[in-house]
């Protein structure tokens, strides 16, 4: 009895088109048992094929929906700014955090959209078949971004932007210390 209730609950959660297909299938097979004919056999076989196609379609929709949810959760969990750019240049997804309190898209588009256009061109090149790449962009406020792009879908490119300003400043400081005297600030002999 509880198995029957479980089966009915599962049946009621199915999409309407799949339920109608199953009822059609049962009706055709029942009618075939009552009055066997060539037309009845054809309808019964067709109903089985129809239910099979509907079941496959239902399964694929559920699988794709689950994959989209998982992908979105992964992208949201990344500590970097994330963009999914379509081959048309449209931004399909964005997690707009570059640094605490500093959104990425306004920072990119504040310079007359030049940097945003450069990033879209970068994404289009990857979508056109170029291998995954890394580019460094310098914003108008001297923030330095490391942008990595790779193909995400056939017509979409995933771009992950990381603020590397601190590392860039540290590298410049190390280069300066390697070539200048710490006390006087003058060039040393090695340079």
mmCIF file of C-alpha atoms in Angstrom:
data_model
loop_
_atom_site.group_PDB
_atom_site.id
_atom_site.type_symbol
_atom_site.label_atom_id
_atom_site.label_comp_id
_atom_site.label_asym_id
_atom_site.label_seq_id
_atom_site.Cartn_x
_atom_site.Cartn_y
_atom_site.Cartn_z
ATOM 1 C CA UNK A 1 0.000 0.000 0.000
ATOM 2 C CA UNK A 2 2.824 2.439 0.835
ATOM 3 C CA UNK A 3 4.599 1.356 -2.370
ATOM 4 C CA UNK A 4 1.459 2.286 -4.299
ATOM 5 C CA UNK A 5 1.384 5.713 -2.641
ATOM 6 C CA UNK A 6 5.077 6.245 -3.445
ATOM 7 C CA UNK A 7 4.498 5.273 -7.067
ATOM 8 C CA UNK A 8 1.498 7.624 -7.303
ATOM 9 C CA UNK A 9 3.493 10.487 -5.721
ATOM 10 C CA UNK A 10 6.329 9.934 -8.214
ATOM 11 C CA UNK A 11 3.821 9.740 -11.074
ATOM 12 C CA UNK A 12 2.222 13.042 -10.012
ATOM 13 C CA UNK A 13 5.607 14.837 -10.031
ATOM 14 C CA UNK A 14 6.194 14.006 -13.692
ATOM 15 C CA UNK A 15 5.594 16.705 -16.312
ATOM 16 C CA UNK A 16 2.093 16.811 -17.803
ATOM 17 C CA UNK A 17 3.229 15.817 -21.323
ATOM 18 C CA UNK A 18 4.974 12.726 -19.981
ATOM 19 C CA UNK A 19 1.906 11.729 -17.916
ATOM 20 C CA UNK A 20 -0.341 12.162 -20.961
ATOM 21 C CA UNK A 21 2.088 10.096 -23.039
ATOM 22 C CA UNK A 22 2.062 7.313 -20.426
ATOM 23 C CA UNK A 23 -1.755 7.347 -20.296
ATOM 24 C CA UNK A 24 -1.880 7.221 -24.109
ATOM 25 C CA UNK A 25 0.527 4.299 -24.067
ATOM 26 C CA UNK A 26 -1.527 2.368 -21.486
ATOM 27 C CA UNK A 27 -4.753 3.126 -23.383
ATOM 28 C CA UNK A 28 -3.301 1.964 -26.705
ATOM 29 C CA UNK A 29 -2.006 -1.283 -25.237
ATOM 30 C CA UNK A 30 -5.318 -1.881 -23.465
ATOM 31 C CA UNK A 31 -7.244 -1.242 -26.701
ATOM 32 C CA UNK A 32 -4.856 -3.535 -28.551
ATOM 33 C CA UNK A 33 -5.645 -6.312 -26.070
ATOM 34 C CA UNK A 34 -9.373 -5.796 -26.573
ATOM 35 C CA UNK A 35 -9.335 -5.590 -30.396
ATOM 36 C CA UNK A 36 -6.037 -6.559 -32.052
ATOM 37 C CA UNK A 37 -5.476 -4.930 -35.439
ATOM 38 C CA UNK A 38 -2.603 -3.596 -37.524
ATOM 39 C CA UNK A 39 -3.613 -0.025 -36.719
ATOM 40 C CA UNK A 40 -3.799 -0.838 -33.008
ATOM 41 C CA UNK A 41 -0.321 -2.385 -33.088
ATOM 42 C CA UNK A 42 1.061 0.669 -34.903
ATOM 43 C CA UNK A 43 -0.546 3.022 -32.363
ATOM 44 C CA UNK A 44 0.740 0.971 -29.437
ATOM 45 C CA UNK A 45 4.287 0.931 -30.810
ATOM 46 C CA UNK A 46 4.089 4.659 -31.601
ATOM 47 C CA UNK A 47 2.911 5.371 -28.054
ATOM 48 C CA UNK A 48 5.872 3.477 -26.609
ATOM 49 C CA UNK A 49 8.281 5.431 -28.825
ATOM 50 C CA UNK A 50 6.560 8.689 -27.849
ATOM 51 C CA UNK A 51 6.882 7.922 -24.136
ATOM 52 C CA UNK A 52 10.523 6.968 -24.639
ATOM 53 C CA UNK A 53 11.280 10.277 -26.365
ATOM 54 C CA UNK A 54 9.391 12.224 -23.695
ATOM 55 C CA UNK A 55 11.217 10.373 -20.914
ATOM 56 C CA UNK A 56 14.585 11.066 -22.525
ATOM 57 C CA UNK A 57 13.667 14.737 -23.000
ATOM 58 C CA UNK A 58 12.539 15.007 -19.366
ATOM 59 C CA UNK A 59 15.764 13.387 -18.158
ATOM 60 C CA UNK A 60 17.925 15.694 -20.294
ATOM 61 C CA UNK A 61 16.100 18.821 -19.058
ATOM 62 C CA UNK A 62 16.647 17.742 -15.450
ATOM 63 C CA UNK A 63 20.304 16.931 -16.097
ATOM 64 C CA UNK A 64 20.937 20.287 -17.810
ATOM 65 C CA UNK A 65 19.138 22.180 -15.041
ATOM 66 C CA UNK A 66 21.256 20.412 -12.412
ATOM 67 C CA UNK A 67 24.445 21.145 -14.332
ATOM 68 C CA UNK A 68 23.517 24.838 -14.642
ATOM 69 C CA UNK A 69 22.871 25.071 -10.905
ATOM 70 C CA UNK A 70 26.188 23.369 -10.095
ATOM 71 C CA UNK A 71 28.124 25.553 -12.543
ATOM 72 C CA UNK A 72 26.563 28.734 -11.150
ATOM 73 C CA UNK A 73 27.426 27.646 -7.584
ATOM 74 C CA UNK A 74 31.050 27.017 -8.576
ATOM 75 C CA UNK A 75 31.343 30.378 -10.330
ATOM 76 C CA UNK A 76 29.779 32.183 -7.369
ATOM 77 C CA UNK A 77 32.251 30.491 -4.990
ATOM 78 C CA UNK A 78 35.326 31.707 -6.870
ATOM 79 C CA UNK A 79 37.080 34.600 -5.087
ATOM 80 C CA UNK A 80 37.737 36.416 -8.373
ATOM 81 C CA UNK A 81 35.520 38.374 -10.722
ATOM 82 C CA UNK A 82 33.876 36.083 -13.265
ATOM 83 C CA UNK A 83 32.381 36.913 -16.645
ATOM 84 C CA UNK A 84 30.797 34.666 -19.213
ATOM 85 C CA UNK A 85 30.905 36.512 -22.527
ATOM 86 C CA UNK A 86 28.975 35.274 -25.556
ATOM 87 C CA UNK A 87 30.532 35.369 -29.017
ATOM 88 C CA UNK A 88 28.145 38.264 -29.785
ATOM 89 C CA UNK A 89 29.875 40.342 -27.083
ATOM 90 C CA UNK A 90 26.956 40.143 -24.672
ATOM 91 C CA UNK A 91 27.785 39.411 -21.050
ATOM 92 C CA UNK A 92 25.773 36.307 -20.125
ATOM 93 C CA UNK A 93 26.911 36.040 -16.503
ATOM 94 C CA UNK A 94 28.917 38.210 -14.194
ATOM 95 C CA UNK A 95 30.086 37.982 -10.639
ATOM 96 C CA UNK A 96 31.189 41.531 -10.328
ATOM 97 C CA UNK A 97 33.639 41.584 -7.438
ATOM 98 C CA UNK A 98 37.184 42.543 -8.268
ATOM 99 C CA UNK A 99 38.314 43.812 -4.879
ATOM 100 C CA UNK A 100 36.362 44.553 -1.717
ATOM 101 C CA UNK A 101 33.839 47.210 -2.681
ATOM 102 C CA UNK A 102 35.200 47.627 -6.224
ATOM 103 C CA UNK A 103 32.954 46.184 -8.949
ATOM 104 C CA UNK A 104 34.632 45.028 -12.143
ATOM 105 C CA UNK A 105 32.234 46.061 -14.923
ATOM 106 C CA UNK A 106 32.001 49.766 -13.933
ATOM 107 C CA UNK A 107 35.805 49.827 -13.558
ATOM 108 C CA UNK A 108 36.242 48.361 -17.043
ATOM 109 C CA UNK A 109 33.652 50.602 -18.678
ATOM 110 C CA UNK A 110 34.702 53.850 -16.954
ATOM 111 C CA UNK A 111 37.447 54.400 -19.545
ATOM 112 C CA UNK A 112 35.054 55.001 -22.502
ATOM 113 C CA UNK A 113 34.418 51.231 -22.727
ATOM 114 C CA UNK A 114 37.917 50.773 -24.188
ATOM 115 C CA UNK A 115 38.970 48.114 -21.690
ATOM 116 C CA UNK A 116 35.587 46.380 -21.814
ATOM 117 C CA UNK A 117 35.809 46.325 -25.620
ATOM 118 C CA UNK A 118 39.342 44.901 -25.340
ATOM 119 C CA UNK A 119 38.082 42.185 -22.990
ATOM 120 C CA UNK A 120 35.204 41.327 -25.359
ATOM 121 C CA UNK A 121 37.656 41.143 -28.295
ATOM 122 C CA UNK A 122 39.863 38.877 -26.166
ATOM 123 C CA UNK A 123 36.850 36.617 -25.465
ATOM 124 C CA UNK A 124 35.864 36.569 -29.137
ATOM 125 C CA UNK A 125 39.374 35.470 -30.121
ATOM 126 C CA UNK A 126 39.151 32.552 -27.692
ATOM 127 C CA UNK A 127 35.649 31.704 -28.977
ATOM 128 C CA UNK A 128 37.025 31.707 -32.537
ATOM 129 C CA UNK A 129 39.405 28.915 -31.664
ATOM 130 C CA UNK A 130 42.478 30.479 -30.137
ATOM 131 C CA UNK A 131 43.701 28.516 -27.109
ATOM 132 C CA UNK A 132 43.055 29.685 -23.565
ATOM 133 C CA UNK A 133 44.950 32.854 -22.863
ATOM 134 C CA UNK A 134 45.931 35.304 -20.147
ATOM 135 C CA UNK A 135 46.006 39.065 -20.550
ATOM 136 C CA UNK A 136 46.903 41.864 -18.186
ATOM 137 C CA UNK A 137 44.731 44.983 -18.168
ATOM 138 C CA UNK A 138 45.580 48.216 -16.375
ATOM 139 C CA UNK A 139 42.597 50.292 -15.308
ATOM 140 C CA UNK A 140 42.478 54.082 -15.237
ATOM 141 C CA UNK A 141 42.984 54.045 -11.431
ATOM 142 C CA UNK A 142 46.199 51.968 -11.848
ATOM 143 C CA UNK A 143 44.593 48.707 -10.731
ATOM 144 C CA UNK A 144 46.111 45.797 -12.629
ATOM 145 C CA UNK A 145 43.923 42.849 -13.610
ATOM 146 C CA UNK A 146 45.048 39.434 -14.764
ATOM 147 C CA UNK A 147 42.306 38.055 -17.042
ATOM 148 C CA UNK A 148 42.232 34.407 -18.034
ATOM 149 C CA UNK A 149 39.860 33.283 -20.769
ATOM 150 C CA UNK A 150 38.872 29.833 -21.929
ATOM 151 C CA UNK A 151 36.031 28.333 -23.929
ATOM 152 C CA UNK A 152 33.040 27.643 -21.663
ATOM 153 C CA UNK A 153 30.316 26.652 -24.134
ATOM 154 C CA UNK A 154 30.487 26.499 -27.941
ATOM 155 C CA UNK A 155 29.515 30.189 -28.134
ATOM 156 C CA UNK A 156 30.574 31.407 -24.677
ATOM 157 C CA UNK A 157 33.912 32.251 -23.089
ATOM 158 C CA UNK A 158 34.655 32.187 -19.368
ATOM 159 C CA UNK A 159 36.812 35.092 -18.209
ATOM 160 C CA UNK A 160 38.205 35.130 -14.682
ATOM 161 C CA UNK A 161 39.696 38.456 -13.617
ATOM 162 C CA UNK A 162 41.970 38.716 -10.607
ATOM 163 C CA UNK A 163 43.204 41.966 -9.099
ATOM 164 C CA UNK A 164 47.008 41.617 -9.053
ATOM 165 C CA UNK A 165 47.768 45.241 -8.183
ATOM 166 C CA UNK A 166 49.586 44.341 -4.944
ATOM 167 C CA UNK A 167 51.755 41.729 -6.673
ATOM 168 C CA UNK A 168 52.484 44.189 -9.466
ATOM 169 C CA UNK A 169 53.586 46.845 -6.930
ATOM 170 C CA UNK A 170 55.697 44.270 -5.069
ATOM 171 C CA UNK A 171 57.436 43.216 -8.306
ATOM 172 C CA UNK A 172 58.239 46.839 -9.155
ATOM 173 C CA UNK A 173 59.621 47.364 -5.638
ATOM 174 C CA UNK A 174 61.818 44.238 -5.880
ATOM 175 C CA UNK A 175 63.164 45.364 -9.281
ATOM 176 C CA UNK A 176 63.930 48.800 -7.832
ATOM 177 C CA UNK A 177 65.713 47.317 -4.799
ATOM 178 C CA UNK A 178 67.737 45.028 -7.057
ATOM 179 C CA UNK A 179 69.104 47.943 -9.066
ATOM 180 C CA UNK A 180 69.290 50.789 -6.514
ATOM 181 C CA UNK A 181 71.158 51.409 -3.283
ATOM 182 C CA UNK A 182 68.752 51.258 -0.344
ATOM 183 C CA UNK A 183 70.387 54.122 1.544
ATOM 184 C CA UNK A 184 70.990 56.678 -1.215
ATOM 185 C CA UNK A 185 68.510 55.544 -3.868
ATOM 186 C CA UNK A 186 71.258 55.766 -6.494
ATOM 187 C CA UNK A 187 71.817 53.100 -9.141
ATOM 188 C CA UNK A 188 74.173 50.422 -7.937
ATOM 189 C CA UNK A 189 76.998 48.871 -9.951
ATOM 190 C CA UNK A 190 74.993 45.844 -11.068
ATOM 191 C CA UNK A 191 72.706 48.015 -13.214
#
